[in-house]
Every structure is written in C-alpha cells, then in structure tokens.
mmCIF file of C-alpha atoms in Angstrom:
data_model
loop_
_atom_site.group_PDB
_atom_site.id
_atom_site.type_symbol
_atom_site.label_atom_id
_atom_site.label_comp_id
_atom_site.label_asym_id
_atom_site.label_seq_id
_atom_site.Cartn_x
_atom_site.Cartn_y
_atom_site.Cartn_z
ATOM 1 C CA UNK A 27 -0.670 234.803 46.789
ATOM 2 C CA UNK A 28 -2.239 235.129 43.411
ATOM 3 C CA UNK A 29 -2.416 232.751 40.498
ATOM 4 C CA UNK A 30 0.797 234.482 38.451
ATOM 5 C CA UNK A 31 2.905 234.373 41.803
ATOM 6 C CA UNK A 32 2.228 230.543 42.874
ATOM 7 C CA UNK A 33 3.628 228.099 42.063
ATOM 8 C CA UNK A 34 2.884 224.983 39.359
ATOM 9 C CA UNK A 35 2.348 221.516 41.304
ATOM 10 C CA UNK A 36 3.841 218.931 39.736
ATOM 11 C CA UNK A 37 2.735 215.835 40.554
ATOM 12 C CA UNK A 38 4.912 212.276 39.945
ATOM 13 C CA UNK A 39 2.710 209.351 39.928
ATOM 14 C CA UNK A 40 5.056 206.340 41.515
ATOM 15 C CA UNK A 41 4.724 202.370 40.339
ATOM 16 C CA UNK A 42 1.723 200.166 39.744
ATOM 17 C CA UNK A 43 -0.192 203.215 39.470
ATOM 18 C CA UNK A 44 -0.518 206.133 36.963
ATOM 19 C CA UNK A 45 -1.561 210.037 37.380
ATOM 20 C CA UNK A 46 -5.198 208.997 37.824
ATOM 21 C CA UNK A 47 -4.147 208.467 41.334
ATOM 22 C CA UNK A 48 -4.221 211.956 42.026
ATOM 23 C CA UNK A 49 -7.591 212.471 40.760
ATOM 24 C CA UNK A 50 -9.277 213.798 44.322
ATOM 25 C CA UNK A 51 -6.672 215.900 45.120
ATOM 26 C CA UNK A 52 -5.959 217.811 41.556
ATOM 27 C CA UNK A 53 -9.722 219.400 41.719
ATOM 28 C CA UNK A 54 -9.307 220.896 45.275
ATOM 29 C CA UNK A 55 -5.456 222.241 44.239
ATOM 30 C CA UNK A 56 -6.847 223.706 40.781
ATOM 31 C CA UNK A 57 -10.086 225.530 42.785
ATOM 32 C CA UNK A 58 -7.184 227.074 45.138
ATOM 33 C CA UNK A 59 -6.347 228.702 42.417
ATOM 34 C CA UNK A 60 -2.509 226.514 41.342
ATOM 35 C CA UNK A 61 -1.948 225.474 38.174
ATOM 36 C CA UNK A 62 -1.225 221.728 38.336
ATOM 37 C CA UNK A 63 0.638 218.913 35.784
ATOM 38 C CA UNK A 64 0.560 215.391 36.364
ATOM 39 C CA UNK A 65 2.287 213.868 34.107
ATOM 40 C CA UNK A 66 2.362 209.927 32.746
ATOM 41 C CA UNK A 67 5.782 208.237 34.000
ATOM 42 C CA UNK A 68 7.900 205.973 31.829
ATOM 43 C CA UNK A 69 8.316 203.640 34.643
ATOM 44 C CA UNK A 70 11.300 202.845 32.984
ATOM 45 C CA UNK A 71 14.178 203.368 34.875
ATOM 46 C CA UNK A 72 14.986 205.773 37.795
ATOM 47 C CA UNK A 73 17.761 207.948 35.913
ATOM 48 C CA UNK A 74 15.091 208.295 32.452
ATOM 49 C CA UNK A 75 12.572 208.852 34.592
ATOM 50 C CA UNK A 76 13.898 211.502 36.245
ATOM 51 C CA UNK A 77 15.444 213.074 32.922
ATOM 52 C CA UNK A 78 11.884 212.899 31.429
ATOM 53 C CA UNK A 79 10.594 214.828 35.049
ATOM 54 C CA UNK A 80 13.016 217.375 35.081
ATOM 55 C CA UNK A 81 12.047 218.138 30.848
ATOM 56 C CA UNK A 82 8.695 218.686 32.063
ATOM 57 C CA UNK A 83 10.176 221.020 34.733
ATOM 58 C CA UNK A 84 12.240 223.027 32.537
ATOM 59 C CA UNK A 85 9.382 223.956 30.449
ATOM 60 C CA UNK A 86 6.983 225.025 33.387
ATOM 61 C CA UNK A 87 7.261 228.990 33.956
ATOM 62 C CA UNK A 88 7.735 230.022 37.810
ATOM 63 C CA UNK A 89 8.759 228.061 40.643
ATOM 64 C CA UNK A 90 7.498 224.182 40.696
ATOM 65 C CA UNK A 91 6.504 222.142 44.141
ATOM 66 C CA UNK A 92 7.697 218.959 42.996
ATOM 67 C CA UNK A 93 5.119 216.153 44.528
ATOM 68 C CA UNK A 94 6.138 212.682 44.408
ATOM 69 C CA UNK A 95 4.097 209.394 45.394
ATOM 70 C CA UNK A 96 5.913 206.110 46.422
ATOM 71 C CA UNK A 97 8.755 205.343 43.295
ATOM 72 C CA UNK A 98 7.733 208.968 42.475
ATOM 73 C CA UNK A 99 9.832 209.926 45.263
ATOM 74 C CA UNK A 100 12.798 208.339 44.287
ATOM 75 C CA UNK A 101 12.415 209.974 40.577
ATOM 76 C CA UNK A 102 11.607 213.812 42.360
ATOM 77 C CA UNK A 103 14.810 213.116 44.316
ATOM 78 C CA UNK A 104 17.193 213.599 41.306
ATOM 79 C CA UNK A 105 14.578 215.507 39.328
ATOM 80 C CA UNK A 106 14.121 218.147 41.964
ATOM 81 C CA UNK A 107 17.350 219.818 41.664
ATOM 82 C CA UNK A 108 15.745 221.839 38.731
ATOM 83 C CA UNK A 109 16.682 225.667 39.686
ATOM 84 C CA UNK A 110 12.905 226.281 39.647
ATOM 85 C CA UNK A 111 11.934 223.760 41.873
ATOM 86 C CA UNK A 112 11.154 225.229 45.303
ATOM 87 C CA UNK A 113 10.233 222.525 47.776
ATOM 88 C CA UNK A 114 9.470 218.618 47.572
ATOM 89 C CA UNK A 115 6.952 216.727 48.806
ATOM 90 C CA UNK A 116 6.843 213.114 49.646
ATOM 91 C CA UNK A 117 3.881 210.739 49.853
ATOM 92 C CA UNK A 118 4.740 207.263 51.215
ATOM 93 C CA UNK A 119 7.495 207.609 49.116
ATOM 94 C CA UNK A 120 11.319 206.578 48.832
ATOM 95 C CA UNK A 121 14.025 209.499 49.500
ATOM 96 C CA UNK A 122 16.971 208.350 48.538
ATOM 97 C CA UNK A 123 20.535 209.411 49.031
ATOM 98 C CA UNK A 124 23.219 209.797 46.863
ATOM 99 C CA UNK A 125 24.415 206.946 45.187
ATOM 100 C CA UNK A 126 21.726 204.458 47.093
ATOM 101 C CA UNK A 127 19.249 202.018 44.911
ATOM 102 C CA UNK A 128 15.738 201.460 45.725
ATOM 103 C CA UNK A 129 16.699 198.051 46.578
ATOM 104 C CA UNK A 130 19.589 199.185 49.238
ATOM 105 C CA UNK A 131 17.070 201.461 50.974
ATOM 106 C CA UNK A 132 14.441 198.788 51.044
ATOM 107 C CA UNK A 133 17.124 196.590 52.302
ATOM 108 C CA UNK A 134 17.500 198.040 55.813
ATOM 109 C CA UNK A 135 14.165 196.882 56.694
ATOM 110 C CA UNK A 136 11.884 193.901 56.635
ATOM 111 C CA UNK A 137 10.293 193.379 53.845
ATOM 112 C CA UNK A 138 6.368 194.547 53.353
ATOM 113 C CA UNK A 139 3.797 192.168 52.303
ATOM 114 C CA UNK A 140 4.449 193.698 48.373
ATOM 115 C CA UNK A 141 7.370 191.322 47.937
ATOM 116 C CA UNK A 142 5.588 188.228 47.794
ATOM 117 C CA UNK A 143 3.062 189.264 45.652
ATOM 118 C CA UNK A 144 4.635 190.792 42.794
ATOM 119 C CA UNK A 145 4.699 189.263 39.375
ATOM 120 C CA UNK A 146 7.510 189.597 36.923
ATOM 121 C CA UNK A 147 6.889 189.972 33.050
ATOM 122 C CA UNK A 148 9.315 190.083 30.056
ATOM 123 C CA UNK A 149 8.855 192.703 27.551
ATOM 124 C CA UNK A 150 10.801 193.837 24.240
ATOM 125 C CA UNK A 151 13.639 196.702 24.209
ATOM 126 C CA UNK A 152 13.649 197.945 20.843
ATOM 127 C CA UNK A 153 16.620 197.411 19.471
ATOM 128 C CA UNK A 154 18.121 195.086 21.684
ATOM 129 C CA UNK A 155 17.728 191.133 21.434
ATOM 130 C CA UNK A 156 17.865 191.055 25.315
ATOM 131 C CA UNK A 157 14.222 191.679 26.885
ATOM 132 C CA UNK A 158 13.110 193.932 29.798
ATOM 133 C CA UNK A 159 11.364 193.176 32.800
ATOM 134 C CA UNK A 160 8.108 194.364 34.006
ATOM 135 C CA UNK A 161 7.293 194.039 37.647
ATOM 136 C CA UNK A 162 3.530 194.816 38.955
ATOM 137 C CA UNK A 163 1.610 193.662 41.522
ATOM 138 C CA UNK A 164 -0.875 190.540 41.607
ATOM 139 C CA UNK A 165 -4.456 191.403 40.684
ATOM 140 C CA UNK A 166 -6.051 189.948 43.648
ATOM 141 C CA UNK A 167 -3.524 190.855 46.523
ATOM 142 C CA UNK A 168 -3.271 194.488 44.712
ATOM 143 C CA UNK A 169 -6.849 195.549 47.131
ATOM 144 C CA UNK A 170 -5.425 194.426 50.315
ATOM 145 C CA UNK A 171 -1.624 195.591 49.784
ATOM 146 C CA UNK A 172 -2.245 198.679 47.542
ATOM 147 C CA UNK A 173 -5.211 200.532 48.467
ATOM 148 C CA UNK A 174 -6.753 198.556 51.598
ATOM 149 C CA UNK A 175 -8.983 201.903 52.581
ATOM 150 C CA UNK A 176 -10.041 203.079 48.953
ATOM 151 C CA UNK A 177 -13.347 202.186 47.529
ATOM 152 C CA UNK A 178 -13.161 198.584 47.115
ATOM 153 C CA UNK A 179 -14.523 199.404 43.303
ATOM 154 C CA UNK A 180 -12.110 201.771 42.460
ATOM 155 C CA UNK A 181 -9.628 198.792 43.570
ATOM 156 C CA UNK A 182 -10.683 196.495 41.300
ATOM 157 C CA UNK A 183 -10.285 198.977 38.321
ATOM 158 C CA UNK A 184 -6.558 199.906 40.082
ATOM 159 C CA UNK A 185 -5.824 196.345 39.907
ATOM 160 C CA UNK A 186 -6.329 195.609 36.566
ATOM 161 C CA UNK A 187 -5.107 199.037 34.978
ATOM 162 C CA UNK A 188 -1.682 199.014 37.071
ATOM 163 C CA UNK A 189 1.040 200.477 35.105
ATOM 164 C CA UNK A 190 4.466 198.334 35.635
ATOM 165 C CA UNK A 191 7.824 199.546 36.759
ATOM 166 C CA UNK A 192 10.787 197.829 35.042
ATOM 167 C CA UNK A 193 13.090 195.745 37.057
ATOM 168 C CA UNK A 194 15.547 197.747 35.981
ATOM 169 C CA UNK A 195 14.569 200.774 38.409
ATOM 170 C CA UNK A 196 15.246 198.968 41.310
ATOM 171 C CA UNK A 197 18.845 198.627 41.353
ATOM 172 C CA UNK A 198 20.011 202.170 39.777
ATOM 173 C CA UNK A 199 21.795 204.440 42.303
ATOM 174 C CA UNK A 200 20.466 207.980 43.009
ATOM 175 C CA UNK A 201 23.251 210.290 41.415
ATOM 176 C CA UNK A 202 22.110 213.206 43.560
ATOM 177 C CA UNK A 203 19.332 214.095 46.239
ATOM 178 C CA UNK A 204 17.281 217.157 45.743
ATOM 179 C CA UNK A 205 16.025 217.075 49.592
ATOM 180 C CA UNK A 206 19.801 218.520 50.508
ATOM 181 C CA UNK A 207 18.885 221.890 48.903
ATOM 182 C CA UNK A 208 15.574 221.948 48.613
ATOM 183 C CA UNK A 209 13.115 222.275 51.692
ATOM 184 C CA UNK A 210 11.092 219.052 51.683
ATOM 185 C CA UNK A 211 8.011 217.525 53.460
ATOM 186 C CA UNK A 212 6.976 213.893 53.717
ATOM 187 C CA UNK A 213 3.800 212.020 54.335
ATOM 188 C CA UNK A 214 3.919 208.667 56.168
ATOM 189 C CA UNK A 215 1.481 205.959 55.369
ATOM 190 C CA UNK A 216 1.453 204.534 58.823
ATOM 191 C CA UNK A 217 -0.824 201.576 57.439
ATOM 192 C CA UNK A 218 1.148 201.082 54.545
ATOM 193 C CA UNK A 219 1.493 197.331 53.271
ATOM 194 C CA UNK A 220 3.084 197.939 49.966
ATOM 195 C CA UNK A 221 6.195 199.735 51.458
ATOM 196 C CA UNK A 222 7.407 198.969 55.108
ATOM 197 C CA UNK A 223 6.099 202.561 56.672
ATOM 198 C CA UNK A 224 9.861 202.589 58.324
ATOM 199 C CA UNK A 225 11.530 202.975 55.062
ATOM 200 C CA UNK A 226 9.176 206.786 54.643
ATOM 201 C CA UNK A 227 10.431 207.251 58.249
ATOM 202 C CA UNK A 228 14.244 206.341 57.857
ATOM 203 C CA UNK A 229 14.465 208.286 54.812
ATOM 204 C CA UNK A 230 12.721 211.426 56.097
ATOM 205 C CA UNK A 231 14.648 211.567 59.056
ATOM 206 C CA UNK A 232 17.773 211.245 57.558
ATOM 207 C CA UNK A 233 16.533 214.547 54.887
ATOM 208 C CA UNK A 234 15.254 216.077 57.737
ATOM 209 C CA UNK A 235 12.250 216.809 56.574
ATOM 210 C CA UNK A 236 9.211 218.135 57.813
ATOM 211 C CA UNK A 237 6.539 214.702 58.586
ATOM 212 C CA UNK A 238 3.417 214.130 59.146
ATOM 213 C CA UNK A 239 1.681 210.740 59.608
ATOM 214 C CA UNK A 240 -1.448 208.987 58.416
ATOM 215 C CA UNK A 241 -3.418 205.906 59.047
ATOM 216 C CA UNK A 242 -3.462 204.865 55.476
ATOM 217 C CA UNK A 243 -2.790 202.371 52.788
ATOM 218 C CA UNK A 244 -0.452 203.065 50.214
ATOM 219 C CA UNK A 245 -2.655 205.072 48.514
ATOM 220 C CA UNK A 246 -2.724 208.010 50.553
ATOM 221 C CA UNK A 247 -3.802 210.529 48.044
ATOM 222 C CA UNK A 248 -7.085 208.414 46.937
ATOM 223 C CA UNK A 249 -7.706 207.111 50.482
ATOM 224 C CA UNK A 250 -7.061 210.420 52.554
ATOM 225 C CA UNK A 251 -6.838 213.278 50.236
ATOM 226 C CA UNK A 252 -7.382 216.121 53.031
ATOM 227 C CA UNK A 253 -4.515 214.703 54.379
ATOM 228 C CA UNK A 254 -2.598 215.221 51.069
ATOM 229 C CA UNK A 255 -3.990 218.309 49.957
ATOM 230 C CA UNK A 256 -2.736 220.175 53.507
ATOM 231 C CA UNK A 257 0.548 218.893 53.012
ATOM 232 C CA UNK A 258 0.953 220.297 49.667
ATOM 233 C CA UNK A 259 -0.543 223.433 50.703
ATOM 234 C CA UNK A 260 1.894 223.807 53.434
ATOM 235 C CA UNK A 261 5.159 223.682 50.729
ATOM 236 C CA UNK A 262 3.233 226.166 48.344
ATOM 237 C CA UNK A 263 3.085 228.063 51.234
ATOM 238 C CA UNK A 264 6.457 227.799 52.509
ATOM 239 C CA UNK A 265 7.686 229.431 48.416
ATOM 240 C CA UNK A 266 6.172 232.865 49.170
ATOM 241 C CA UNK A 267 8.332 233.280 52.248
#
C-alpha cells in the first residue's frame, strides 16, 4: 500500500491521560510509512468530545482508522460514523451502545480498584454561575492502578500531569455506535486495574469485534506497544481489501 493510498491514524487519547500516551507507538506507525494525528481531547463531555473528534475527521483527506484508548473509546464510538472512517480500534477501552452511559456499562460489573481512588475537583463554566467537576485519579495510587508495568519514572511524571475528565462524561448516553457499521478491533488489558478487564470483554463481544488480549496495565500502548502497534496494523490492513 503506498503512503497516498493508506490511511491517516487517528489516535483518541482517553481520561487521566493526554496524546503523550501514544508516544512509543506514533514513531513505529509514522516509519511504516502512515500519516498519524493525535489530537488533545477536551475531556469535557462525551457528546463535545466526540463533535470535536469527528471535526478533526472531516478535515483529514482519505480514509481514517479511528484508534481510541480507554474514555477514547467511548468518544470514537459516536465519532466513528464519519463516512471516511474505515475501521475502529479499541484499547482497553469502553464500546458503548446506543443510548448507554459510561456509568451504565461500568455498572454491570464490579467495580475496579479506580473507584476508590479518584478525586473530584470543582472548576468554572464560563458563563454559568454553576461549576463543573473534574475527576482524576490520586497521585500516589495513579502508579499502581494506571500504569503498574510502565517505567516507574515515567509514572511519576503521568501522575502529576494527568489531564481530568469532567463528571459530566460519565452519565451522557451514546446517541449512536460506530462499531455497527464499521469493522472494529479491540485490545483487552487483561491486567487492567483502572477498568474491570470484563467491561473491554462485554463490550467487544457484544460489537463483535475482532480481540486480542494482553497482560497489561491500563496503559497498554506505553507498557506493550508491539502489542498495540500489530493491532493497528491489522485494521490499516483490513482498508485495502
């Protein structure tokens, strides 16, 4: 496939992290020859989130594999039904159905070890006297629940550089599902503490997707970015055909 044929990888950074989480897996896609975008995510709310996503997607010439991590895969479900978009792929992520909440699909199962460890912080809505939400992750649980297999250094910068999701995010329903059109693929953080690895499995399953499985923290992409960069490869693959 050559450069002007493949397609753009975009790649949708999920909560208490930002698009420096793909940062060993963007070199080995751009020497492959793809033209990648990672873009910084509101972290908002689901449905602005996924408006902002699907911008970005609009103005990228040629077919898009849409690449969500975590929350990332919540936003690339309503995002992804872009006409250009040509497959998804999920990384220890939530796929949502139509009209279901982060907070209904998380409430199937137990809860991970994330929910008592996360620390809620107001913050200012311009032009509103009411105040947002923030919700993150505590600085020293975010090692052990986050990113238990990454570079204990690297952690420690994580921790402290988090980027927030707002409350809000949680409880908005999914007003449609990419996966039902689009083929899709999801990765499985077997070892994941920060969401219950049998929500990623529930949620594939039920989209049918193509899974794979990997001993990893949360942070698959840091902690196993082979892994990763197959799976991805195997979608861009999967456009040509």
């Amino acid at each position: 496939m050559s450069r002007s044929d493949s397609p753009t990888v975009v790649l949708v950074h999920g909560a208490f992290a930002d698009a420096s989480s793909f940062a060993r897996i963007i070199p080995e896609l751009t020497a492959r020859g793809l033209d990648v975008v990672a873009p910084a995510v509101p972290n908002r709310s689901l449905l602005g989130d996924a408006d902002y996503i699907a911008t970005i997607i609009r103005q990228t010439p040629g077919p898009v594999v849409l690449v969500g991590h975590s929350y990332g895969g919540a936003v690339i479900t309503v995002a992804g039904v872009e006409d250009n978009v040509r497959a998804l792929v999920y990384l220890a992520g939530y796929a949502l159905e139509v009209g279901e909440s982060l907070s209904e699909l998380q409430g199937r199962f137990p809860d991970s070890d994330l929910a008592t460890a996360l620390v809620y912080t107001p913050f200012p809505i311009e032009g509103s006297t009411t105040s947002g939400t923030d919700v993150s992750v505590r600085i020293d649980k975010f090692p052990s629940i986050f990113a238990a297999d990454v570079d204990p250094r690297l952690a420690s910068v994580l921790a402290v550089s988090q980027r927030p999701l707002a409350a809000q995010a949680f409880s908005e329903k999914a007003p449609k599902a990419a996966w039902k059109t689009k083929p899709s693929w999801g990765l499985v953080a077997a070892a994941d503490h920060t969401i219950n690895p049998d929500v990623e499995r529930f949620g594939y399953k039920r989209a049918g997707m193509t899974t794979v499985e990997v001993d990893s923290s949360h942070l698959v992409m840091l902690a196993h970015p082979e892994c990763v960069i197959k799976l991805i490869e195997e979608a861009v693959r999967a456009t040509a055909l």
